[in-house]
Coordinates of C-alpha atoms in Angstrom, one line a residue:
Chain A
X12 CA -65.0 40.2 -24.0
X13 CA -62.1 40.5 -26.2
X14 CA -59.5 37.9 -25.7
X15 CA -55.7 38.1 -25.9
X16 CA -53.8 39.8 -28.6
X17 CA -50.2 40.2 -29.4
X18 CA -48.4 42.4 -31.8
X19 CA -46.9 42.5 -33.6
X20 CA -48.2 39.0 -35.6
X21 CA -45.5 38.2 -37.7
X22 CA -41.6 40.0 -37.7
X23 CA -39.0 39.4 -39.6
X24 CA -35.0 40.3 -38.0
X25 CA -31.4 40.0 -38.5
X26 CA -29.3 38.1 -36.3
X27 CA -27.6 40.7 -33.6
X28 CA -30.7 42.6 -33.4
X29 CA -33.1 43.0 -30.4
X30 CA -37.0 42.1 -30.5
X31 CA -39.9 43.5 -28.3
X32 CA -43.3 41.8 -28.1
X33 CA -46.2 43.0 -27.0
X34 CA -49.2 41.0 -25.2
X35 CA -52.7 42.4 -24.0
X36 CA -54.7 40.2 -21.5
X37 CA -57.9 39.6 -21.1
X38 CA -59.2 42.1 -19.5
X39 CA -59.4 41.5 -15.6
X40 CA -56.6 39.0 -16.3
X41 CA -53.7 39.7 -13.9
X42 CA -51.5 37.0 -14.9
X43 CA -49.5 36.4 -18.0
X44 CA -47.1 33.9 -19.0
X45 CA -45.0 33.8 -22.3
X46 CA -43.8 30.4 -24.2
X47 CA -41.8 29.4 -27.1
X48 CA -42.8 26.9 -29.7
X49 CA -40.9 25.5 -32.2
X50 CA -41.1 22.4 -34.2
X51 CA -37.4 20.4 -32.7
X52 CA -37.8 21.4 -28.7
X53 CA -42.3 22.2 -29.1
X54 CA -43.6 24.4 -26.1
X55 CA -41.0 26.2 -23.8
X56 CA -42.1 28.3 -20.7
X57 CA -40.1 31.8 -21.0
X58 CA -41.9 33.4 -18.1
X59 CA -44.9 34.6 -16.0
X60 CA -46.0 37.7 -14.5
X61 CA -48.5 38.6 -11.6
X62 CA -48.9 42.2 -10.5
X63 CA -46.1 43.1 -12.3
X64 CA -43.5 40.9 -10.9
X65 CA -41.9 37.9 -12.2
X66 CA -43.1 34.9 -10.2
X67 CA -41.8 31.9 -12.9
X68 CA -39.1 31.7 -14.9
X69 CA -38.0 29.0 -17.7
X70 CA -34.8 27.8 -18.7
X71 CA -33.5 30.6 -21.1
X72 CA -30.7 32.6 -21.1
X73 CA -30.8 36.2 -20.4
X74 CA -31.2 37.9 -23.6
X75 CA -34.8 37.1 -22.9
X76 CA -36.4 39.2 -20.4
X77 CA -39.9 40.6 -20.1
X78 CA -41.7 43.1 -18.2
X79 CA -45.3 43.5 -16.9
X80 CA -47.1 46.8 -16.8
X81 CA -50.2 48.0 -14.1
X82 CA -52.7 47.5 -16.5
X83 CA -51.3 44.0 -17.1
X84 CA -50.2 44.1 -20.5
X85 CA -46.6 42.4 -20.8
X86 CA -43.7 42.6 -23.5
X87 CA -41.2 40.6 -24.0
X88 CA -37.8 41.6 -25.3
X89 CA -35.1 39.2 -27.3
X90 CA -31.5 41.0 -27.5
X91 CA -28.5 40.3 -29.5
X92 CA -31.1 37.2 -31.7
X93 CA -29.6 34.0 -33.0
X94 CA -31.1 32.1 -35.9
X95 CA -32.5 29.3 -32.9
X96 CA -34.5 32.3 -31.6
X97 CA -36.8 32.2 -34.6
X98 CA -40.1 30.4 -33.3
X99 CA -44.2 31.3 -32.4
X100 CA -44.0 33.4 -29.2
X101 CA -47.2 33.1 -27.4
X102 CA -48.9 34.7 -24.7
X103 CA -51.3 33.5 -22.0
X104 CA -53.5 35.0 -19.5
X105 CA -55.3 33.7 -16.9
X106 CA -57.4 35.9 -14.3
X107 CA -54.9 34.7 -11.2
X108 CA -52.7 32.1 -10.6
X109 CA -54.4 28.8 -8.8
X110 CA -54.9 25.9 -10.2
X111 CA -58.5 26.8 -11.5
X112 CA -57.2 29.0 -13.6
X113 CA -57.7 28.5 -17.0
X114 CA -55.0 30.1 -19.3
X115 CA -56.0 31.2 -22.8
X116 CA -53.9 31.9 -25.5
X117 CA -53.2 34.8 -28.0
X118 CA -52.6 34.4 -31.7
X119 CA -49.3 34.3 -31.3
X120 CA -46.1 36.7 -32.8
X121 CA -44.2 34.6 -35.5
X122 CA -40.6 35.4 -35.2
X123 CA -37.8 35.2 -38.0
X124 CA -34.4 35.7 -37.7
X125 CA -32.5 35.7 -40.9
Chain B
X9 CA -39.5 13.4 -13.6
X10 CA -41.9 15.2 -16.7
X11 CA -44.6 16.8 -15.0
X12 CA -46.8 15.6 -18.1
X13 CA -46.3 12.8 -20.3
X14 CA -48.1 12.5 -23.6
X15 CA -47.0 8.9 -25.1
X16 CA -48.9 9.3 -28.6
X17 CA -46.8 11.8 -31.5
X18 CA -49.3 10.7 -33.9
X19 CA -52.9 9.6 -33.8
X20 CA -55.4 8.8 -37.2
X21 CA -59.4 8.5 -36.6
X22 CA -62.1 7.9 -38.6
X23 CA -64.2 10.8 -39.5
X24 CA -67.6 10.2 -36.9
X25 CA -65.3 7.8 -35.0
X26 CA -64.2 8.6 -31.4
X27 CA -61.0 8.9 -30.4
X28 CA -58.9 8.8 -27.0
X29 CA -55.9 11.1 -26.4
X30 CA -53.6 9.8 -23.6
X31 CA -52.0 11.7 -20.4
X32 CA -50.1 11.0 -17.6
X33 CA -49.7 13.8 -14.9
X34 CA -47.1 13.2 -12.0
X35 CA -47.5 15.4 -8.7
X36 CA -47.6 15.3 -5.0
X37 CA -49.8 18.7 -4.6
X38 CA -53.1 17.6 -3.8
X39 CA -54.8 20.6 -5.6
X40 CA -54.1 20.8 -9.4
X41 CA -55.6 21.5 -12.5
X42 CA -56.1 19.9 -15.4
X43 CA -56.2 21.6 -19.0
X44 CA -56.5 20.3 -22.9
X45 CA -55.8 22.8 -25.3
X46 CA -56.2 22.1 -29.1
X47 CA -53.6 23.4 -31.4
X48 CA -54.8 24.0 -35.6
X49 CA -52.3 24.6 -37.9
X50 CA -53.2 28.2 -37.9
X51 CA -51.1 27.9 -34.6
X52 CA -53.5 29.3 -31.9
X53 CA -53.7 27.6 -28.7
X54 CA -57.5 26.7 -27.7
X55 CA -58.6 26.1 -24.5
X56 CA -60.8 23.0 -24.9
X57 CA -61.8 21.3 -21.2
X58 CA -60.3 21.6 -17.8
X59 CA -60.7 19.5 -15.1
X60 CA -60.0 19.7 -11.2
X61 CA -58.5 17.3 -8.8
X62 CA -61.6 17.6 -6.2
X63 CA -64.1 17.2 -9.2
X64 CA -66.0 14.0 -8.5
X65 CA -67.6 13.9 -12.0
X66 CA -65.4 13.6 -15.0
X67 CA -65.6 17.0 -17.2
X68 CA -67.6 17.4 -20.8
X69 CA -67.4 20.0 -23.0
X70 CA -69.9 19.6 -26.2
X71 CA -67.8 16.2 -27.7
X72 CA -64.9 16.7 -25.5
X73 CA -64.8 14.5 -22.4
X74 CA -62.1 13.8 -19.3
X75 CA -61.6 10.5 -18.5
X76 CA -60.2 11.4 -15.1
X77 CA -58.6 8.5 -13.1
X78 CA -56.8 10.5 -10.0
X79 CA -55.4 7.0 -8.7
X80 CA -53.4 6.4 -11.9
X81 CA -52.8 9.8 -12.2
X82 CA -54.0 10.2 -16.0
X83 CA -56.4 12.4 -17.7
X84 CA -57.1 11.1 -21.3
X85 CA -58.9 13.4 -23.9
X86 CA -62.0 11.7 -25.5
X87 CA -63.3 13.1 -28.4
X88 CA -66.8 11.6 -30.1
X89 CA -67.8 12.1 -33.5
X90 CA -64.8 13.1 -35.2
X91 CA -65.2 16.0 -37.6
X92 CA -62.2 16.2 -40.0
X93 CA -62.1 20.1 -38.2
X94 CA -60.7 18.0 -35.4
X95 CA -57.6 17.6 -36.9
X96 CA -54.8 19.7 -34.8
X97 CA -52.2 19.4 -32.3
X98 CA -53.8 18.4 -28.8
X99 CA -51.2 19.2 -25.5
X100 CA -52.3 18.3 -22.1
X101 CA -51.4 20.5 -19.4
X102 CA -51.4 21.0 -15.7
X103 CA -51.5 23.8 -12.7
X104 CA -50.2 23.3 -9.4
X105 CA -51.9 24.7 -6.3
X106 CA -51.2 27.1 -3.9
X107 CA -48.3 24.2 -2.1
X108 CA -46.0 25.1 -4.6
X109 CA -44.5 28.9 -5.3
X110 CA -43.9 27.8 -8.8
X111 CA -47.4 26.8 -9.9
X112 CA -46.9 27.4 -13.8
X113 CA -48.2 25.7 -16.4
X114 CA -46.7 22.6 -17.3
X115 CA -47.6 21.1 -21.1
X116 CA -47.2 17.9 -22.3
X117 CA -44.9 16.9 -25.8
X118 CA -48.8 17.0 -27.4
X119 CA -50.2 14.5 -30.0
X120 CA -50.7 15.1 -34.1
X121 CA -54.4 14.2 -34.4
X122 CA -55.6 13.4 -38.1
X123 CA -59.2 13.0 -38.9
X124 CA -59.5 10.5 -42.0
X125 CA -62.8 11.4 -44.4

């Protein structure tokens, strides 16, 4: 079974510009959250989905908002960037949301803002 | 309060040594999970060993053991025979059960494991 993947991997943007993400499940997975990591404030929740609606949300302003589609896949869009947007954005899916459920990870998308 | 607390930034072992990782967990939810991933440089989160609060047996994964004490609510990583591939970031996580609405993920600060040859 093929496991998570996001795309695109690596991105490079200006400050001003928006960003959209992209992050396949596993398939069968119906839930997928979206985290933050970078080296001063380390892993950040951004957001989950379930069946296409937003059941968690993290402590971020607005400009980050994501989506979730019927097949599950999610993206995740950045507007207006800042230079403290540029982190590893990873994506998780787990197959639903108790506390069984094991999330697992994608590669992550490594985003610059210049 | 932090839902996870990891107390150790840094950690060294020597290669074929064993090696405990701490965490603390604080909630009231009587159903949880318990999750260590293992971050490489490479920077992809792996799923290592999970652990549930109704398991009576503490969880083992090849060299990767839970040392699960629910009464001191903490849930320390044990890895035997250190291989210098060991060396990554380690985070502890949790899941809530169905009590809570929320019941995302919460991870711990995590903890720089090096592997000395």
């Amino acid at each position: 079974k093929a496991g998570v993947t996001q795309t695109p991997r690596y991105l490079i943007k200006t400050r001003g510009q928006q960003v959209t993400l992209s992050c396949s499940p596993i398939s069968g997975h119906r839930s997928v959250s979206w985290y933050q990591q970078t080296p001063g404030q380390g892993l950040q929740f951004l957001f989950e989905y379930f069946s296409e609606t937003q059941r968690n949300k993290g402590n971020f302003p607005g400009r980050f908002s994501g989506r979730q589609f019927s097949n599950s896949r999610s993206e995740m869009n950045v507007s207006t960037l800042e230079l403290g947007d540029s982190a590893l954005y990873l994506c998780a899916s787990s197959l639903i949301r108790g506390s069984t459920d094991t999330q697992y990870f994608g590669p992550g998308t490594r985003l610059t803002v210049l | 309060a932090q839902k996870i607390t990891q107390t150790q930034p840094g950690m060294f072992v020597q290669e074929k040594e064993a090696v405990t990782l701490d965490c603390t967990y604080d909630t009231s939810d009587p159903s949880y999970g318990l999750f260590w991933y293992k971050q490489p440089s490479s920077g992809e989160m792996i799923f290592l060993i999970y652990q549930g609060s109704y398991d009576q047996q503490n969880a083992t994964e090849g060299r990767y053991s839970l040392n699960f004490q629910k009464a001191r609510k903490s849930a320390n990583l044990v890895i035997s025979a250190s291989q210098l591939g060991d060396s990554a970031m380690y985070f502890c996580a949790m899941r809530e059960g169905r009590l809570f609405s929320g019941n995302q993920f919460y991870f711990g600060t995590g903890t720089s494991l090096t592997v000395i040859p």
